[in-house]
Amino acid sequence: MTRTKSEEVRMSKVVSKTRLQALLDLGQSVWLDYLRRGMLESGELQRMIDDGLRGMTSNPTIFEHAIGGSTDYDDALSRVAASPRTDREIFDLLAVDDVRAAAGLFRSVYDASQGADGFVSLEVSPTLARDTAGTIGEARRLWAAVDRPNVMIKVPGTREGWPAIERLLTDGINVNITLLFSLEHYRQVAEAYLRALEARRQAGQAIDRVASVASFFVSRVDTEVDRRLDATGARPSALRGKIAIANARLAYAWFRDLLDSPRWRALAASGAKPQRLLWASTGTKDPDASDTLYVEALAAPDTVNTMPEKTLAAFADHGRVEGVLPRDGGDADAVLADFTRIGVDSTALAAQLQREGTASFDRSWKDLLDCLAAKRAMLAQRNRAAAGRP
């Protein structure tokens, strides 16, 4: 979607120092869940970084909207519109260039934090979500192509993804693990991170610049469970909008316990950095809920909140940080027990949401390539017409 100049000015001010600083002060990083070439070239992203933005994520849906909904890529696509390269190869060129440029802007954050922050994420093809070997090969290829230390390769946290994640981290490739919906799967990828660091340390390799985040999805959980509540005629219900935050609280409590463990302390003594929990899908989808719900409720040290543009703008305008996540999970167990009593099976729910998320990303990938093919054809036709050729 193309933005007007006034909208770009508004977004350049979206990172309010006063409100964002409250999150930074308690130890939470704010990342932007959006990437478009225009914001790199206009200085918009640099202004946001200057105001405290600490990182950025991308995915096929984001790129599809950026390429199809703006003219930012038309010049670059016009030059290769008639190329024999495939649509996939051309997308790789565009995405790698964007991620490399964004990583360059965030490099000052990365250096100042000694490799703890300032990352930009690029996702492997979602079609590989159930392919361990394919994921490893694709991630290695993208890592080499971008060739920046402050890039993370996004890998789905499926069962097939777990060994790929461990292998990549052991290789020293930074990994953003996506599509996590359950405490069980989060524990699996956290263990993969620990094993990778231990393997590197045993081999005499550095572990102080290996980085990872575990992206724990939030609003999608509430959306599905609230839909079920609505189907039973339970609206309004005291349980609406409760399960995702309770789920996140349990994950955070386990994370704090991990950081207190002798196993982690031994790795930290060798320079290892925590695999931070990253709160993903933090845009509020329920029109009756606060548009800053998943920012205010999930403020916590040693975590990341990656926000879509609308959520970041809302928080900058009227967000508040009045407390932090309880280290012990607070009332999360009691809340989840309430859902169990009404028939919500958390394990089955997480499996369903991961399947649906994987399928959704797969569709977005196909839509992205279709969008790219259509735009290439349009630009090639325009080039022929300008040259006086049919």
Tab-separated table of C-alpha atoms in Angstrom:
chain	number	residue	atom	x	y	z
A	1	MET	CA	0.000	0.000	0.000
A	2	THR	CA	1.474	3.354	-1.062
A	3	ARG	CA	1.597	5.963	1.707
A	4	THR	CA	1.278	9.714	1.224
A	5	LYS	CA	4.020	12.094	2.336
A	6	SER	CA	1.994	13.109	5.386
A	7	GLU	CA	1.581	9.460	6.349
A	8	GLU	CA	5.321	8.915	6.006
A	9	VAL	CA	5.950	11.893	8.288
A	10	ARG	CA	3.494	10.428	10.787
A	11	MET	CA	5.237	7.060	10.719
A	12	SER	CA	8.623	8.734	11.134
A	13	LYS	CA	7.295	10.018	14.453
A	14	VAL	CA	5.628	6.754	15.410
A	15	VAL	CA	8.393	5.712	17.766
A	16	SER	CA	7.599	8.050	20.617
A	17	LYS	CA	10.652	8.431	22.819
A	18	THR	CA	8.557	8.832	25.927
A	19	ARG	CA	6.467	5.684	25.512
A	20	LEU	CA	9.039	3.533	23.785
A	21	GLN	CA	11.614	4.486	26.378
A	22	ALA	CA	9.436	2.931	29.073
A	23	LEU	CA	9.798	-0.448	27.320
A	24	LEU	CA	13.498	0.035	26.660
A	25	ASP	CA	14.087	1.017	30.281
A	26	LEU	CA	12.629	-2.243	31.573
A	27	GLY	CA	14.710	-4.247	29.095
A	28	GLN	CA	12.266	-5.020	26.280
A	29	SER	CA	13.227	-4.350	22.669
A	30	VAL	CA	10.710	-3.089	20.130
A	31	TRP	CA	10.964	-4.427	16.592
A	32	LEU	CA	8.853	-3.459	13.602
A	33	ASP	CA	6.959	-6.227	11.814
A	34	TYR	CA	7.207	-4.545	8.425
A	35	LEU	CA	9.754	-3.910	5.678
A	36	ARG	CA	9.413	-1.855	2.514
A	37	ARG	CA	12.114	-0.421	0.291
A	38	GLY	CA	10.698	3.102	0.385
A	39	MET	CA	11.201	3.428	4.136
A	40	LEU	CA	14.854	2.433	3.688
A	41	GLU	CA	15.488	5.000	0.981
A	42	SER	CA	13.470	7.900	2.422
A	43	GLY	CA	15.217	8.006	5.787
A	44	GLU	CA	12.023	6.937	7.573
A	45	LEU	CA	13.581	3.797	9.035
A	46	GLN	CA	16.712	5.627	10.144
A	47	ARG	CA	14.587	8.156	12.029
A	48	MET	CA	12.754	5.342	13.790
A	49	ILE	CA	16.068	3.738	14.744
A	50	ASP	CA	17.294	7.061	16.070
A	51	ASP	CA	14.185	7.157	18.259
A	52	GLY	CA	14.809	3.696	19.683
A	53	LEU	CA	13.548	1.022	17.270
A	54	ARG	CA	15.759	-2.021	17.841
A	55	GLY	CA	15.013	-4.445	15.015
A	56	MET	CA	12.768	-5.539	12.155
A	57	THR	CA	11.060	-8.666	10.880
A	58	SER	CA	9.735	-9.648	7.458
A	59	ASN	CA	7.696	-12.477	5.960
A	60	PRO	CA	6.126	-13.329	2.578
A	61	THR	CA	2.906	-11.441	3.355
A	62	ILE	CA	4.847	-8.284	4.175
A	63	PHE	CA	6.828	-8.513	0.933
A	64	GLU	CA	3.692	-9.241	-1.094
A	65	HIS	CA	2.008	-6.088	0.226
A	66	ALA	CA	5.157	-4.032	-0.272
A	67	ILE	CA	5.741	-5.165	-3.866
A	68	GLY	CA	2.110	-5.278	-4.982
A	69	GLY	CA	0.855	-2.294	-3.035
A	70	SER	CA	3.536	0.275	-3.830
A	71	THR	CA	5.746	1.469	-6.660
A	72	ASP	CA	8.876	1.079	-4.538
A	73	TYR	CA	10.085	-1.913	-6.514
A	74	ASP	CA	9.007	-0.886	-10.004
A	75	ASP	CA	12.381	0.481	-11.103
A	76	ALA	CA	14.249	-2.605	-9.905
A	77	LEU	CA	11.655	-4.948	-11.423
A	78	SER	CA	11.587	-3.019	-14.683
A	79	ARG	CA	15.295	-3.670	-15.167
A	80	VAL	CA	14.819	-7.427	-14.821
A	81	ALA	CA	11.241	-7.792	-16.111
A	82	ALA	CA	12.319	-9.597	-19.287
A	83	SER	CA	15.126	-11.504	-17.564
A	84	PRO	CA	15.265	-15.299	-17.931
A	85	ARG	CA	15.464	-15.493	-14.141
A	86	THR	CA	12.529	-17.117	-12.394
A	87	ASP	CA	10.127	-15.150	-10.223
A	88	ARG	CA	11.651	-16.876	-7.189
A	89	GLU	CA	15.160	-15.796	-8.184
A	90	ILE	CA	14.060	-12.211	-8.711
A	91	PHE	CA	12.308	-12.148	-5.357
A	92	ASP	CA	15.511	-13.376	-3.748
A	93	LEU	CA	17.388	-10.461	-5.296
A	94	LEU	CA	14.855	-7.932	-4.000
A	95	ALA	CA	14.516	-9.423	-0.537
A	96	VAL	CA	18.239	-9.900	0.003
A	97	ASP	CA	18.917	-6.314	-1.080
A	98	ASP	CA	16.253	-4.979	1.302
A	99	VAL	CA	17.354	-7.068	4.262
A	100	ARG	CA	21.000	-6.232	3.662
A	101	ALA	CA	20.183	-2.508	3.494
A	102	ALA	CA	18.041	-2.651	6.641
A	103	ALA	CA	20.771	-4.582	8.457
A	104	GLY	CA	23.173	-1.828	7.488
A	105	LEU	CA	20.941	0.767	9.145
A	106	PHE	CA	20.577	-1.357	12.282
A	107	ARG	CA	24.302	-2.111	12.439
A	108	SER	CA	24.907	0.725	14.902
A	109	VAL	CA	22.353	-0.850	17.273
A	110	TYR	CA	24.008	-4.244	16.864
A	111	ASP	CA	27.476	-2.875	17.567
A	112	ALA	CA	26.394	-0.729	20.523
A	113	SER	CA	24.629	-3.710	22.114
A	114	GLN	CA	27.628	-5.993	21.455
A	115	GLY	CA	25.554	-8.246	19.234
A	116	ALA	CA	22.508	-8.459	21.493
A	117	ASP	CA	20.104	-6.468	19.307
A	118	GLY	CA	19.691	-4.696	15.973
A	119	PHE	CA	18.552	-7.713	13.943
A	120	VAL	CA	16.604	-7.988	10.693
A	121	SER	CA	14.831	-11.272	9.885
A	122	LEU	CA	14.459	-13.020	6.529
A	123	GLU	CA	12.287	-16.125	6.235
A	124	VAL	CA	13.025	-19.401	4.486
A	125	SER	CA	10.363	-20.500	2.023
A	126	PRO	CA	7.275	-21.603	3.991
A	127	THR	CA	6.971	-24.576	1.635
A	128	LEU	CA	9.877	-26.118	3.571
A	129	ALA	CA	8.132	-26.122	6.958
A	130	ARG	CA	8.041	-29.950	7.024
A	131	ASP	CA	11.403	-30.463	5.291
A	132	THR	CA	14.375	-30.536	7.670
A	133	ALA	CA	17.125	-30.908	5.076
A	134	GLY	CA	15.505	-28.390	2.734
A	135	THR	CA	15.222	-25.842	5.542
A	136	ILE	CA	18.893	-26.237	6.449
A	137	GLY	CA	19.986	-25.788	2.847
A	138	GLU	CA	17.733	-22.787	2.245
A	139	ALA	CA	18.766	-21.076	5.482
A	140	ARG	CA	22.453	-21.538	4.718
A	141	ARG	CA	21.932	-20.110	1.232
A	142	LEU	CA	20.095	-17.037	2.492
A	143	TRP	CA	22.606	-16.474	5.288
A	144	ALA	CA	25.466	-16.505	2.789
A	145	ALA	CA	23.587	-14.287	0.345
A	146	VAL	CA	22.818	-11.567	2.891
A	147	ASP	CA	26.244	-11.853	4.538
A	148	ARG	CA	25.523	-9.604	7.515
A	149	PRO	CA	26.106	-10.560	11.172
A	150	ASN	CA	22.908	-8.867	12.370
A	151	VAL	CA	20.505	-10.900	10.252
A	152	MET	CA	18.329	-13.733	11.534
A	153	ILE	CA	16.952	-16.466	9.319
A	154	LYS	CA	13.351	-17.276	10.196
A	155	VAL	CA	12.598	-20.982	10.553
A	156	PRO	CA	9.203	-22.448	11.535
A	157	GLY	CA	9.178	-24.133	14.939
A	158	THR	CA	7.587	-27.317	13.612
A	159	ARG	CA	8.835	-30.733	14.710
A	160	GLU	CA	10.733	-30.989	11.439
A	161	GLY	CA	12.171	-27.558	12.119
A	162	TRP	CA	13.682	-28.444	15.501
A	163	PRO	CA	16.712	-30.370	14.189
A	164	ALA	CA	17.202	-27.757	11.463
A	165	ILE	CA	17.240	-25.015	14.100
A	166	GLU	CA	19.848	-26.848	16.170
A	167	ARG	CA	22.043	-27.513	13.133
A	168	LEU	CA	21.902	-23.907	11.937
A	169	LEU	CA	22.688	-22.486	15.353
A	170	THR	CA	25.561	-24.931	15.735
A	171	ASP	CA	26.838	-23.592	12.410
A	172	GLY	CA	26.732	-20.079	13.877
A	173	ILE	CA	23.684	-18.929	11.867
A	174	ASN	CA	21.310	-16.647	13.791
A	175	VAL	CA	17.773	-18.035	13.870
A	176	ASN	CA	14.383	-16.451	14.500
A	177	ILE	CA	12.108	-19.400	15.322
A	178	THR	CA	8.581	-18.607	14.218
A	179	LEU	CA	5.086	-20.079	14.612
A	180	LEU	CA	5.380	-21.113	18.260
A	181	PHE	CA	2.037	-21.486	20.027
A	182	SER	CA	2.741	-23.836	22.931
A	183	LEU	CA	5.026	-24.053	25.937
A	184	GLU	CA	6.029	-27.567	24.831
A	185	HIS	CA	7.312	-26.380	21.451
A	186	TYR	CA	8.999	-23.374	23.014
A	187	ARG	CA	10.889	-25.683	25.381
A	188	GLN	CA	12.003	-27.792	22.428
A	189	VAL	CA	13.533	-24.860	20.550
A	190	ALA	CA	15.082	-23.460	23.738
A	191	GLU	CA	16.739	-26.838	24.291
A	192	ALA	CA	17.943	-26.791	20.680
A	193	TYR	CA	19.592	-23.426	21.349
A	194	LEU	CA	21.311	-24.701	24.477
A	195	ARG	CA	22.594	-27.836	22.737
A	196	ALA	CA	23.917	-25.784	19.819
A	197	LEU	CA	25.801	-23.423	22.115
A	198	GLU	CA	27.213	-26.335	24.103
A	199	ALA	CA	28.344	-28.063	20.911
A	200	ARG	CA	30.104	-24.913	19.718
A	201	ARG	CA	31.774	-24.379	23.086
A	202	GLN	CA	32.968	-27.976	23.157
A	203	ALA	CA	34.415	-27.527	19.658
A	204	GLY	CA	36.257	-24.405	20.775
A	205	GLN	CA	34.053	-22.073	18.735
A	206	ALA	CA	32.839	-18.669	19.884
A	207	ILE	CA	29.309	-18.437	21.253
A	208	ASP	CA	29.135	-14.738	22.126
A	209	ARG	CA	27.731	-13.659	18.739
A	210	VAL	CA	25.281	-16.503	18.115
A	211	ALA	CA	21.784	-15.083	18.460
A	212	SER	CA	18.250	-16.445	18.438
A	213	VAL	CA	14.704	-15.424	19.345
A	214	ALA	CA	11.747	-17.715	19.966
A	215	SER	CA	8.689	-16.074	18.367
A	216	PHE	CA	5.682	-16.883	20.523
A	217	PHE	CA	2.425	-16.013	18.755
A	218	VAL	CA	-0.264	-14.248	20.725
A	219	SER	CA	-3.371	-12.734	19.117
A	220	ARG	CA	-4.034	-15.714	16.862
A	221	VAL	CA	-4.608	-17.810	19.991
A	222	ASP	CA	-7.244	-15.441	21.372
A	223	THR	CA	-8.894	-15.093	17.967
A	224	GLU	CA	-9.458	-18.830	17.637
A	225	VAL	CA	-10.638	-19.395	21.195
A	226	ASP	CA	-12.897	-16.331	21.138
A	227	ARG	CA	-14.417	-17.685	17.919
A	228	ARG	CA	-15.225	-20.905	19.763
A	229	LEU	CA	-16.725	-18.979	22.659
A	230	ASP	CA	-18.897	-17.007	20.242
A	231	ALA	CA	-20.066	-20.247	18.624
A	232	THR	CA	-21.351	-21.460	22.003
A	233	GLY	CA	-23.247	-18.240	22.595
A	234	ALA	CA	-20.891	-17.253	25.390
A	235	ARG	CA	-20.386	-13.671	24.221
A	236	PRO	CA	-19.738	-11.647	26.278
A	237	SER	CA	-17.592	-13.946	28.379
A	238	ALA	CA	-15.126	-13.251	31.164
A	239	LEU	CA	-12.743	-15.610	29.381
A	240	ARG	CA	-12.587	-13.662	26.131
A	241	GLY	CA	-9.108	-12.389	25.331
A	242	LYS	CA	-7.514	-14.236	28.265
A	243	ILE	CA	-5.877	-17.404	27.003
A	244	ALA	CA	-3.077	-15.917	24.883
A	245	ILE	CA	-1.671	-13.772	27.663
A	246	ALA	CA	-1.891	-16.651	30.141
A	247	ASN	CA	-0.056	-18.844	27.649
A	248	ALA	CA	2.627	-16.181	27.228
A	249	ARG	CA	2.965	-15.782	30.993
A	250	LEU	CA	3.769	-19.473	31.395
A	251	ALA	CA	6.375	-19.280	28.639
A	252	TYR	CA	7.976	-16.260	30.283
A	253	ALA	CA	8.057	-17.967	33.693
A	254	TRP	CA	9.816	-20.973	32.156
A	255	PHE	CA	12.266	-18.628	30.411
A	256	ARG	CA	13.139	-16.929	33.711
A	257	ASP	CA	13.689	-20.321	35.348
A	258	LEU	CA	15.981	-21.272	32.486
A	259	LEU	CA	18.096	-18.144	32.968
A	260	ASP	CA	18.499	-19.072	36.634
A	261	SER	CA	19.631	-22.627	35.842
A	262	PRO	CA	23.253	-23.776	36.300
A	263	ARG	CA	23.255	-24.975	32.689
A	264	TRP	CA	22.497	-21.506	31.349
A	265	ARG	CA	24.816	-19.756	33.791
A	266	ALA	CA	27.713	-21.865	32.523
A	267	LEU	CA	26.977	-20.802	28.954
A	268	ALA	CA	26.515	-17.171	29.960
A	269	ALA	CA	29.918	-17.253	31.649
A	270	SER	CA	31.362	-18.124	28.222
A	271	GLY	CA	29.648	-15.101	26.663
A	272	ALA	CA	26.346	-16.616	25.475
A	273	LYS	CA	23.351	-14.342	25.077
A	274	PRO	CA	19.822	-15.468	26.001
A	275	GLN	CA	17.474	-16.720	23.326
A	276	ARG	CA	14.870	-14.049	23.978
A	277	LEU	CA	11.162	-14.662	23.803
A	278	LEU	CA	9.702	-12.555	21.017
A	279	TRP	CA	6.007	-11.717	21.220
A	280	ALA	CA	4.651	-12.069	17.683
A	281	SER	CA	1.187	-11.462	16.229
A	282	THR	CA	0.707	-8.568	18.644
A	283	GLY	CA	-1.812	-6.606	16.604
A	284	THR	CA	-5.206	-6.670	18.349
A	285	LYS	CA	-7.829	-8.361	16.181
A	286	ASP	CA	-10.817	-8.059	18.535
A	287	PRO	CA	-12.470	-4.669	17.849
A	288	ASP	CA	-13.754	-4.587	21.432
A	289	ALA	CA	-10.255	-4.928	22.941
A	290	SER	CA	-7.571	-2.300	23.414
A	291	ASP	CA	-5.381	-1.767	20.358
A	292	THR	CA	-2.327	-1.858	22.639
A	293	LEU	CA	-3.421	-4.921	24.646
A	294	TYR	CA	-0.530	-7.191	23.665
A	295	VAL	CA	2.074	-4.501	24.197
A	296	GLU	CA	0.978	-3.406	27.642
A	297	ALA	CA	0.236	-6.934	28.899
A	298	LEU	CA	3.534	-8.417	27.677
A	299	ALA	CA	6.052	-5.842	28.853
A	300	ALA	CA	8.967	-7.799	30.322
A	301	PRO	CA	12.766	-7.699	30.579
A	302	ASP	CA	14.885	-9.726	28.144
A	303	THR	CA	12.075	-10.019	25.604
A	304	VAL	CA	11.155	-8.518	22.219
A	305	ASN	CA	7.789	-7.236	21.034
A	306	THR	CA	7.554	-7.124	17.241
A	307	MET	CA	4.681	-4.866	16.266
A	308	PRO	CA	2.889	-4.123	13.002
A	309	GLU	CA	2.806	-0.471	12.004
A	310	LYS	CA	-0.714	0.176	13.352
A	311	THR	CA	0.110	-1.261	16.756
A	312	LEU	CA	3.355	0.676	16.997
A	313	ALA	CA	1.518	3.875	16.072
A	314	ALA	CA	-1.207	3.169	18.645
A	315	PHE	CA	1.298	2.523	21.403
A	316	ALA	CA	3.221	5.688	20.524
A	317	ASP	CA	-0.031	7.647	20.707
A	318	HIS	CA	-1.639	6.341	23.893
A	319	GLY	CA	0.105	3.214	25.164
A	320	ARG	CA	1.068	2.775	28.814
A	321	VAL	CA	3.477	0.519	30.677
A	322	GLU	CA	2.149	0.059	34.192
A	323	GLY	CA	3.727	-3.256	35.116
A	324	VAL	CA	5.733	-6.205	33.897
A	325	LEU	CA	5.008	-9.878	33.378
A	326	PRO	CA	5.234	-11.810	36.660
A	327	ARG	CA	8.340	-13.961	36.857
A	328	ASP	CA	6.332	-16.888	38.257
A	329	GLY	CA	3.499	-16.813	35.700
A	330	GLY	CA	1.029	-15.139	38.062
A	331	ASP	CA	-2.479	-16.557	37.625
A	332	ALA	CA	-1.716	-18.225	34.284
A	333	ASP	CA	-2.262	-21.778	35.547
A	334	ALA	CA	-5.659	-20.878	37.008
A	335	VAL	CA	-6.735	-19.115	33.799
A	336	LEU	CA	-5.722	-22.076	31.635
A	337	ALA	CA	-7.537	-24.418	34.031
A	338	ASP	CA	-10.715	-22.396	33.389
A	339	PHE	CA	-10.321	-23.012	29.665
A	340	THR	CA	-9.685	-26.707	30.224
A	341	ARG	CA	-12.964	-26.911	32.146
A	342	ILE	CA	-14.895	-25.574	29.159
A	343	GLY	CA	-13.227	-28.052	26.799
A	344	VAL	CA	-10.291	-26.131	25.350
A	345	ASP	CA	-7.394	-28.562	24.871
A	346	SER	CA	-4.310	-26.314	24.815
A	347	THR	CA	-2.102	-28.913	23.153
A	348	ALA	CA	-4.571	-29.585	20.339
A	349	LEU	CA	-5.208	-25.848	19.981
A	350	ALA	CA	-1.494	-25.109	19.535
A	351	ALA	CA	-1.130	-27.890	16.965
A	352	GLN	CA	-4.116	-26.581	15.019
A	353	LEU	CA	-2.817	-23.006	15.025
A	354	GLN	CA	0.623	-24.065	13.891
A	355	ARG	CA	-0.873	-26.074	11.012
A	356	GLU	CA	-3.048	-23.142	10.031
A	357	GLY	CA	-0.175	-20.690	10.363
A	358	THR	CA	2.059	-22.839	8.194
A	359	ALA	CA	-0.683	-23.139	5.564
A	360	SER	CA	-1.317	-19.387	5.699
A	361	PHE	CA	2.375	-18.584	5.169
A	362	ASP	CA	2.459	-21.111	2.332
A	363	ARG	CA	-0.478	-19.352	0.630
A	364	SER	CA	1.200	-15.989	1.163
A	365	TRP	CA	4.340	-17.319	-0.496
A	366	LYS	CA	2.379	-18.415	-3.555
A	367	ASP	CA	0.486	-15.106	-3.609
A	368	LEU	CA	3.792	-13.258	-3.424
A	369	LEU	CA	5.192	-15.074	-6.452
A	370	ASP	CA	1.927	-14.539	-8.364
A	371	CYS	CA	2.044	-10.831	-7.515
A	372	LEU	CA	5.646	-10.631	-8.651
A	373	ALA	CA	4.878	-12.418	-11.930
A	374	ALA	CA	1.973	-10.064	-12.661
A	375	LYS	CA	4.011	-6.973	-11.972
A	376	ARG	CA	6.902	-8.282	-14.083
A	377	ALA	CA	4.557	-8.873	-17.000
A	378	MET	CA	3.052	-5.402	-16.663
A	379	LEU	CA	6.449	-3.721	-16.523
A	380	ALA	CA	7.802	-5.778	-19.426
A	381	GLN	CA	4.808	-4.705	-21.528
A	382	ARG	CA	5.377	-1.089	-20.529
A	383	ASN	CA	9.054	-1.354	-21.489
A	384	ARG	CA	8.144	-2.810	-24.893
A	385	ALA	CA	5.621	-0.035	-25.494
A	386	ALA	CA	8.175	2.625	-24.559
A	387	ALA	CA	10.653	1.112	-27.008
A	388	GLY	CA	8.017	0.991	-29.761
A	389	ARG	CA	7.879	-2.786	-29.792
A	390	PRO	CA	4.649	-4.832	-29.732
